[in-house]
Short mmCIF file of C-alpha atoms in Angstrom, two decimals:
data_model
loop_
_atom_site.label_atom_id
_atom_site.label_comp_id
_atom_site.label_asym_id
_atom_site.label_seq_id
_atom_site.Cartn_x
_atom_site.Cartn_y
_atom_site.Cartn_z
CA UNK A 13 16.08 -12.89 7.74
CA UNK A 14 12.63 -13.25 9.16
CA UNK A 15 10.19 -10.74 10.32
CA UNK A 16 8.90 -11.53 14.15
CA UNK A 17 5.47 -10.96 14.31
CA UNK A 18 3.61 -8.95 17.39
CA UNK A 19 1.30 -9.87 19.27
CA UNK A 20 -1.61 -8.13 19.57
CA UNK A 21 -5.69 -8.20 18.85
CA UNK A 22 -7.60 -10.62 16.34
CA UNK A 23 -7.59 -9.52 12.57
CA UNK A 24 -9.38 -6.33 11.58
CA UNK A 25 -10.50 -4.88 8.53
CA UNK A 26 -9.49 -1.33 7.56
CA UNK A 27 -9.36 0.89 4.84
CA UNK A 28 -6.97 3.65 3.35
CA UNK A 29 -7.73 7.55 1.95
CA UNK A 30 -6.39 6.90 -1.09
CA UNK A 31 -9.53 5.04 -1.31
CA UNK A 32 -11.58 8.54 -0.73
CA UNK A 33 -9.11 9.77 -4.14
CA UNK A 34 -6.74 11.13 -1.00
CA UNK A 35 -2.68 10.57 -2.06
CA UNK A 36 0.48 11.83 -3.37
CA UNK A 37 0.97 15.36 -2.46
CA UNK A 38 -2.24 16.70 -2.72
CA UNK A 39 -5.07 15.84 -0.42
CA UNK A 40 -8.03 14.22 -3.04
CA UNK A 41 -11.38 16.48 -4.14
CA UNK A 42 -13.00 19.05 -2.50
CA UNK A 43 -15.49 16.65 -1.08
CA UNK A 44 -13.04 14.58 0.65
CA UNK A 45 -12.83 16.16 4.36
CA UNK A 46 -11.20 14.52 7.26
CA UNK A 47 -13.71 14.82 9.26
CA UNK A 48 -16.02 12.84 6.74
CA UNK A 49 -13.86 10.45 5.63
CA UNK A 50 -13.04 8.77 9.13
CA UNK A 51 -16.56 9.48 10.30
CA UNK A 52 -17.85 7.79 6.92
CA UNK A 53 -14.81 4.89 8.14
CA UNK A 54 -16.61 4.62 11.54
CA UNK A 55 -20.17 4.61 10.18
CA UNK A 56 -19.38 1.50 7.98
CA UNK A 57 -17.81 -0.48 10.59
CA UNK A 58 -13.46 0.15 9.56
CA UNK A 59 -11.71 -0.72 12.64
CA UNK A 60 -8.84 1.52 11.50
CA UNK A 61 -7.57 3.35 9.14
CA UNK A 62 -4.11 3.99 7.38
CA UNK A 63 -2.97 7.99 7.22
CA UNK A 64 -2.98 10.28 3.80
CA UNK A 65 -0.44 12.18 3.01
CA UNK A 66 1.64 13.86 5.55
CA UNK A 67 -0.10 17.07 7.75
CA UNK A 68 -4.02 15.67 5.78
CA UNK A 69 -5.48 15.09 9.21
CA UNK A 70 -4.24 18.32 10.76
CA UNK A 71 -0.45 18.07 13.26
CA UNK A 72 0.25 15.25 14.93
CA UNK A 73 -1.98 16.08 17.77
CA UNK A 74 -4.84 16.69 16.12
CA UNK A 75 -4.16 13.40 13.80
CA UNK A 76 -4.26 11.62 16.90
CA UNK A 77 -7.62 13.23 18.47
CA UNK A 78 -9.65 12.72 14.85
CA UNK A 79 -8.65 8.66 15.15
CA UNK A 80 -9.42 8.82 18.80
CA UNK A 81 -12.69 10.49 18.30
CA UNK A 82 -14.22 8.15 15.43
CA UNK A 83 -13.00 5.14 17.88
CA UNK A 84 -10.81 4.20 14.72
CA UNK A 85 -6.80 2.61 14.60
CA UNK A 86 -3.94 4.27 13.23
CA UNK A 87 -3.13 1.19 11.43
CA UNK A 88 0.24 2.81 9.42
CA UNK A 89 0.88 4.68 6.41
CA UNK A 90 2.57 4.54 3.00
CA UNK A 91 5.98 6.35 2.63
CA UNK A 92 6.89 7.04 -1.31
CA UNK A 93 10.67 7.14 -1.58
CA UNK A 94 12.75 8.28 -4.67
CA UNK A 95 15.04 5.41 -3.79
CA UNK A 96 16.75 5.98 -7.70
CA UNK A 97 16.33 9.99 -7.51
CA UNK A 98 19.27 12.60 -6.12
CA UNK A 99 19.65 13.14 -2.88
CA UNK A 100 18.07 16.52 -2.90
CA UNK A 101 14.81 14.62 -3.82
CA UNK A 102 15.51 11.70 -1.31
CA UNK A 103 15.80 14.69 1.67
CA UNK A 104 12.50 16.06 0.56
CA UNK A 105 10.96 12.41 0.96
CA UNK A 106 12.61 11.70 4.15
CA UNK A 107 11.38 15.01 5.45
CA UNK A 108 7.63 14.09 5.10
CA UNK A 109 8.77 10.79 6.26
CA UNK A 110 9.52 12.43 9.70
CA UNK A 111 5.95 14.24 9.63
CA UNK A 112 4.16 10.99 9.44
CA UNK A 113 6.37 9.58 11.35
CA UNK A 114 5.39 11.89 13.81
CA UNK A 115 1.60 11.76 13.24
CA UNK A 116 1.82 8.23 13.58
CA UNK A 117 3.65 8.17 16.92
CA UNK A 118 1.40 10.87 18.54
CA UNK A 119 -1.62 7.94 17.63
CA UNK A 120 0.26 5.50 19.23
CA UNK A 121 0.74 7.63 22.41
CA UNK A 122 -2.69 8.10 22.27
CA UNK A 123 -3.40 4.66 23.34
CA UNK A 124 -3.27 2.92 19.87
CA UNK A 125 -1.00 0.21 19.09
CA UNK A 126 2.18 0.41 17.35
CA UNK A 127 1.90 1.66 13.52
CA UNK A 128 3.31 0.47 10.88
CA UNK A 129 5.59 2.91 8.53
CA UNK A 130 5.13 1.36 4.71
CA UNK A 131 7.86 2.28 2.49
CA UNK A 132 7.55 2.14 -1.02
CA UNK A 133 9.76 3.00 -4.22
CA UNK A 134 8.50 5.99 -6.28
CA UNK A 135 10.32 4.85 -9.18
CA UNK A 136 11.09 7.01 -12.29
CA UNK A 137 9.44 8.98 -15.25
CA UNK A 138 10.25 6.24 -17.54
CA UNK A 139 8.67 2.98 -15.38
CA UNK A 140 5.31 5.37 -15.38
CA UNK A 141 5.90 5.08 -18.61
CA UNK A 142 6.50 1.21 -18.55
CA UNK A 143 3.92 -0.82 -16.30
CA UNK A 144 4.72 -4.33 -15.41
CA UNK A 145 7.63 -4.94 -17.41
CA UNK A 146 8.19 -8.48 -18.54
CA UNK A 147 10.35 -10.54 -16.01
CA UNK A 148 13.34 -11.09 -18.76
CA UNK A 149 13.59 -7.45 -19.45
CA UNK A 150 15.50 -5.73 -17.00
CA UNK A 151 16.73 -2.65 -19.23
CA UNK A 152 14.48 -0.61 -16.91
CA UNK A 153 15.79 -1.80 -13.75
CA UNK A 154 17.87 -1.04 -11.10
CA UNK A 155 22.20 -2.31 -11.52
CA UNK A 156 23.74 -2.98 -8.65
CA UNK A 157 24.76 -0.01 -7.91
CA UNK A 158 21.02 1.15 -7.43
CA UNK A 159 20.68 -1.74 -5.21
CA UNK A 160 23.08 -1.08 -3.20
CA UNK A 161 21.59 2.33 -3.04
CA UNK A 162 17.94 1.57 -2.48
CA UNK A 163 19.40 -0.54 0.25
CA UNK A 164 21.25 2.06 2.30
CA UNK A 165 18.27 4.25 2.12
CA UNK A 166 16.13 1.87 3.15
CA UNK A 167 18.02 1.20 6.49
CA UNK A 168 18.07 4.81 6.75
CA UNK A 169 14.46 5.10 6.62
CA UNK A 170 13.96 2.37 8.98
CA UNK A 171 16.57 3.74 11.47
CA UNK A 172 14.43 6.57 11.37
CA UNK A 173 10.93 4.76 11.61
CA UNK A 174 12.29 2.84 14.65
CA UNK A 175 13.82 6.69 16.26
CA UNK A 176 9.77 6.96 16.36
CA UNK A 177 8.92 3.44 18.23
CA UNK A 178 7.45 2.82 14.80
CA UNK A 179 6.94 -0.88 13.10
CA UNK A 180 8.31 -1.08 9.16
CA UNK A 181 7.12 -2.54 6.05
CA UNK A 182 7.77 -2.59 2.39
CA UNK A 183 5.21 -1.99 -0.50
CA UNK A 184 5.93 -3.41 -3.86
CA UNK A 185 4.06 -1.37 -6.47
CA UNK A 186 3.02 -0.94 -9.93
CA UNK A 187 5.29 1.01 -12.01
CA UNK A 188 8.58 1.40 -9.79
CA UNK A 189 11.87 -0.30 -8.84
CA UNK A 190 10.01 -2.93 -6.74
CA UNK A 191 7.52 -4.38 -8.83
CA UNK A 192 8.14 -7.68 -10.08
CA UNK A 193 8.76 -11.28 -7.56
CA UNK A 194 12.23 -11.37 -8.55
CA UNK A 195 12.42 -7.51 -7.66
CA UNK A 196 10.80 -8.19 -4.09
CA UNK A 197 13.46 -11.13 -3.78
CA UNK A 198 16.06 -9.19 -4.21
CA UNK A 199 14.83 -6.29 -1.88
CA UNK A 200 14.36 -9.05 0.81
CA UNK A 201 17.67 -10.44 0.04
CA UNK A 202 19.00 -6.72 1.20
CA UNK A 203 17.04 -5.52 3.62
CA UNK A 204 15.66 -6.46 6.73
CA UNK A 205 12.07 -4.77 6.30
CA UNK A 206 9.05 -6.57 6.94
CA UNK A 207 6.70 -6.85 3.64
CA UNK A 208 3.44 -5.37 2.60
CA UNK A 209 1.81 -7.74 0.13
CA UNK A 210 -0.87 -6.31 -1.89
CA UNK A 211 -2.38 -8.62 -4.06
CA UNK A 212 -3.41 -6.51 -6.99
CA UNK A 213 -0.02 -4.99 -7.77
CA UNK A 214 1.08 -8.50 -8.02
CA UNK A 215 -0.97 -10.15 -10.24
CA UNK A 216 -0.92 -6.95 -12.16
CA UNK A 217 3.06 -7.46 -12.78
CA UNK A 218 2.74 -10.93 -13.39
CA UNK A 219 2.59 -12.49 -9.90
CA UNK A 220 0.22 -15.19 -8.32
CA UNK A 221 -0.79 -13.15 -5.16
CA UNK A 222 -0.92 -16.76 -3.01
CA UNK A 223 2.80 -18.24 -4.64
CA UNK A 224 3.46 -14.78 -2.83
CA UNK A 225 2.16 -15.16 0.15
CA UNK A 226 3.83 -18.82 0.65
CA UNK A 227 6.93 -17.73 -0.93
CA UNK A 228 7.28 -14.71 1.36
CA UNK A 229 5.62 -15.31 4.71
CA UNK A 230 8.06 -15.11 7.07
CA UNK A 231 8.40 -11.61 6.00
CA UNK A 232 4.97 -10.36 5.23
CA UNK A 233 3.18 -8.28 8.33
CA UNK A 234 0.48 -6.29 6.30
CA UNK A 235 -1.90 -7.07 3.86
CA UNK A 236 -3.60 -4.44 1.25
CA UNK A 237 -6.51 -5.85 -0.29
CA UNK A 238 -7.67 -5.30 -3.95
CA UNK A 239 -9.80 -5.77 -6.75
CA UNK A 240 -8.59 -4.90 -9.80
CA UNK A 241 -9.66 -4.52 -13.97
CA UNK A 242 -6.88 -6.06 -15.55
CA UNK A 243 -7.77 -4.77 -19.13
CA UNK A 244 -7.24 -1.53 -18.12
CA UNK A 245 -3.21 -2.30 -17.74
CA UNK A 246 -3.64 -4.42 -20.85
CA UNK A 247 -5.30 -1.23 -23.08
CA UNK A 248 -2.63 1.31 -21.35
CA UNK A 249 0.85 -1.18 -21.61
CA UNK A 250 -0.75 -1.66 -25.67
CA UNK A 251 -1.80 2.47 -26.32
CA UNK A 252 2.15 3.44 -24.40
CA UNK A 253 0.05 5.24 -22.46
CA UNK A 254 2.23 7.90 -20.58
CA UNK A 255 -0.79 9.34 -17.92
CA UNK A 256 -0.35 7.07 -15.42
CA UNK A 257 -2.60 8.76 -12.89
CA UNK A 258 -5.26 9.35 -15.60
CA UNK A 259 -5.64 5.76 -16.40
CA UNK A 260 -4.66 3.86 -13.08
CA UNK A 261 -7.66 5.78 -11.17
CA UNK A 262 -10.01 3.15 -13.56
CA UNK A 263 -8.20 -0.07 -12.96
CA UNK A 264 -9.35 -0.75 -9.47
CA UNK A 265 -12.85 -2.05 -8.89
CA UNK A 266 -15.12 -2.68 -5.71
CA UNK A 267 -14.83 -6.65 -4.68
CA UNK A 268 -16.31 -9.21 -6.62
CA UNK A 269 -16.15 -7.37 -10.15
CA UNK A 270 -12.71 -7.63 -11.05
CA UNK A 271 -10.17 -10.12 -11.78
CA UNK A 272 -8.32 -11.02 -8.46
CA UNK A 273 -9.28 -14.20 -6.82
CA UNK A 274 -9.63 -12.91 -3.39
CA UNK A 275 -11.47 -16.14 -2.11
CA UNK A 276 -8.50 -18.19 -2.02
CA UNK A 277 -5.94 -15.75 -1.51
CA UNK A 278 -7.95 -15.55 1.82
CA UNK A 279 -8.46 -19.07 2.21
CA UNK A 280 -4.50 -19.40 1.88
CA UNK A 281 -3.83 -15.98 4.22
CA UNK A 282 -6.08 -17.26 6.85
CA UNK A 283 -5.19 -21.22 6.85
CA UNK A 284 -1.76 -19.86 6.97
CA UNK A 285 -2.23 -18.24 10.53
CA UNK A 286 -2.40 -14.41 9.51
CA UNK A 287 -4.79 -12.66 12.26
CA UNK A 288 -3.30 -9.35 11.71
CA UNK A 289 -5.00 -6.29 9.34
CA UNK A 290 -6.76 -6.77 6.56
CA UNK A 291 -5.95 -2.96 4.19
CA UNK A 292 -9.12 -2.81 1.59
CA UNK A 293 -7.78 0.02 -1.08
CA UNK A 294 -9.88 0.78 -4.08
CA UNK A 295 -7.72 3.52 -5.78
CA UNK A 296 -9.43 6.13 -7.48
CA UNK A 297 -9.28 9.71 -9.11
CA UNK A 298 -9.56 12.87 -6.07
CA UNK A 299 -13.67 12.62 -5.32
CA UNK A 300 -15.44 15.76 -5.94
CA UNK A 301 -18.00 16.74 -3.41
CA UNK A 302 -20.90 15.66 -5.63
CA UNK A 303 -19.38 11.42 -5.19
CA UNK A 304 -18.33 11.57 -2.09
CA UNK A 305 -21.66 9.81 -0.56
CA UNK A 306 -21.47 6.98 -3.57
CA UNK A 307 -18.12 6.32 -2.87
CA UNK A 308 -18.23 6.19 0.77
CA UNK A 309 -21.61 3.73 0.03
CA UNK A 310 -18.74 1.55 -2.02
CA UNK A 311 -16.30 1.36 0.60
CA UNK A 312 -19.05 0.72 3.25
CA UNK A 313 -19.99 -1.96 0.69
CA UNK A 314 -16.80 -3.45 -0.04
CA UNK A 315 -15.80 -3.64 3.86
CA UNK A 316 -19.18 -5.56 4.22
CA UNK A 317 -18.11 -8.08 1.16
CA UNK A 318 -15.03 -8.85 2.67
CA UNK A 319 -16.18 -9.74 6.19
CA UNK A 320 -18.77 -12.19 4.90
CA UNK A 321 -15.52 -13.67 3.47
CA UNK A 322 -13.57 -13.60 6.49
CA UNK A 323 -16.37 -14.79 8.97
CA UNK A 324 -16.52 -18.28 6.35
CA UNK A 325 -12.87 -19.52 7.05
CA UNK A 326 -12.29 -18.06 10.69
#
């Protein structure tokens, strides 16, 4: 199965809330706004921006208006699923699936191009508990069954996605059912989703980001972009460290002072023939009002890092 490809404008650089310490159920600190955060987007030069979590930039209508007003894309947003969970927990996901779903289409009506909805597992208790399991131990992961499961869902959640005029991708992550290569095989193997590759949750389970990239290709229409400490998963995998959010919120870094080697992962992207967007995420703890102007200053910084990069090999 292959992924077709749109066309559409040259490659852009965006960036993501969770970014701002905006995710999960909550909406990050008390100095995150919306209003700043896409205004501080705009000011560094984002073309776009992925959505937080579902209702953070106000209904649907008013999502749309904010992006329209900072002269920013809707680029997509990431859809946590409890793909191993009951189905009481599943209808709660697929619920807020629908909301962005819905803030995503009213951006697109708005004149913006067609989003992307980015699924991802949410995994379990116990794979917080277990980060970037070694290939040969599959104790932790899903049987068959679950496959078959995760599967099913995931059509569902694409039949949905598509109800909305909506693109699809996949997000293999850190800590859940779809971590390692051979889990993102298999995935592909049952599913016709397109694939988010991000880089540092890769290499952090064991990957080489551009064996990725050439290994999975045809299926890969999004890009998240990453720079990440790799001691800090080495300290928490060796204390069993079981705050996950406590100690991931230190393991990304701005560009150039971490442990990814995002020069040729770009020369490899960009040889290959990939002119579609390029996601910077620096994950981080919710920013309290105080750090909100340093850590918009980092993101300004690291969007300014990366298109010196780009503007080499274009």
């Amino acid at each position: 199965m292959t992924t077709t490809r749109p066309s559409g404008p040259a490659l852009r650089i965006g960036n993501a809330p969770v970014s701002y310490g905006v995710y999960g159920e909550a909406a990050g600190g008390a100095g995150t706004s919306p209003e700043a955060l896409l205004a501080s987007m705009a000011e560094a030069g984002y073309a776009g921006s992925e959505l937080g979590p579902p209702g953070f930039f106000g209904t649907p209508a008013e999502t749309a208006a904010l992006f329209t007003r900072h002269g920013l894309a809707a680029v997509g947003a990431y859809i946590p699923v409890h793909y191993a969970l009951g189905d009481d927990v599943v209808a709660h996901d697929l619920a807020r699936m629908e909301q962005t779903c819905r803030e995503l289409a009213a951006c697109a009506e708005a004149g913006g191009e067609t989003p992307l909805a980015i699924l991802a597992d949410e995994g379990s208790e116990a794979l917080l508990h277990n980060p970037a399991r070694a290939w040969e131990d599959r104790s932790l992961a899903l049987d068959d069954a679950g496959w078959r499961r995760l599967a099913e869902l995931s059509a569902q959640a694409v039949a949905l996605a598509r109800s909305y005029g909506l693109r699809t991708s996949f997000h293999p992550h850190i800590s859940t059912f779809v971590e390692s290569p051979w889990e993102v095989d298999r995935l592909l193997d049952l599913t016709e989703v397109g694939l988010t590759l991000d880089i540092a949750h890769i290499q952090l389970a064991g990957g080489d980001p551009v064996e990725c990239l050439d290994r999975w290709h045809e299926r890969i229409n999004h890009v998240h972009l990453k720079d990440v400490d790799t001691s800090v998963l080495a300290r928490a995998k060796a204390e069993r460290r079981t705050d996950f959010d406590t100690w991931w919120a230190n393991v990304c870094v701005p560009f150039g002072h971490g442990d990814v080697d995002i020069d040729r992962f770009l020369v490899a992207l960009l040889r290959g023939g990939y002119r579609e967007w390029l996601l910077i995420e620096q994950d981080r703890a919710p920013t309290p009002a105080e750090l909100y102007p340093t850590v918009a200053a980092e993101q300004a910084a690291n969007r300014a890092w990366l298109a010196a990069k780009v503007a080499e090999l274009v």
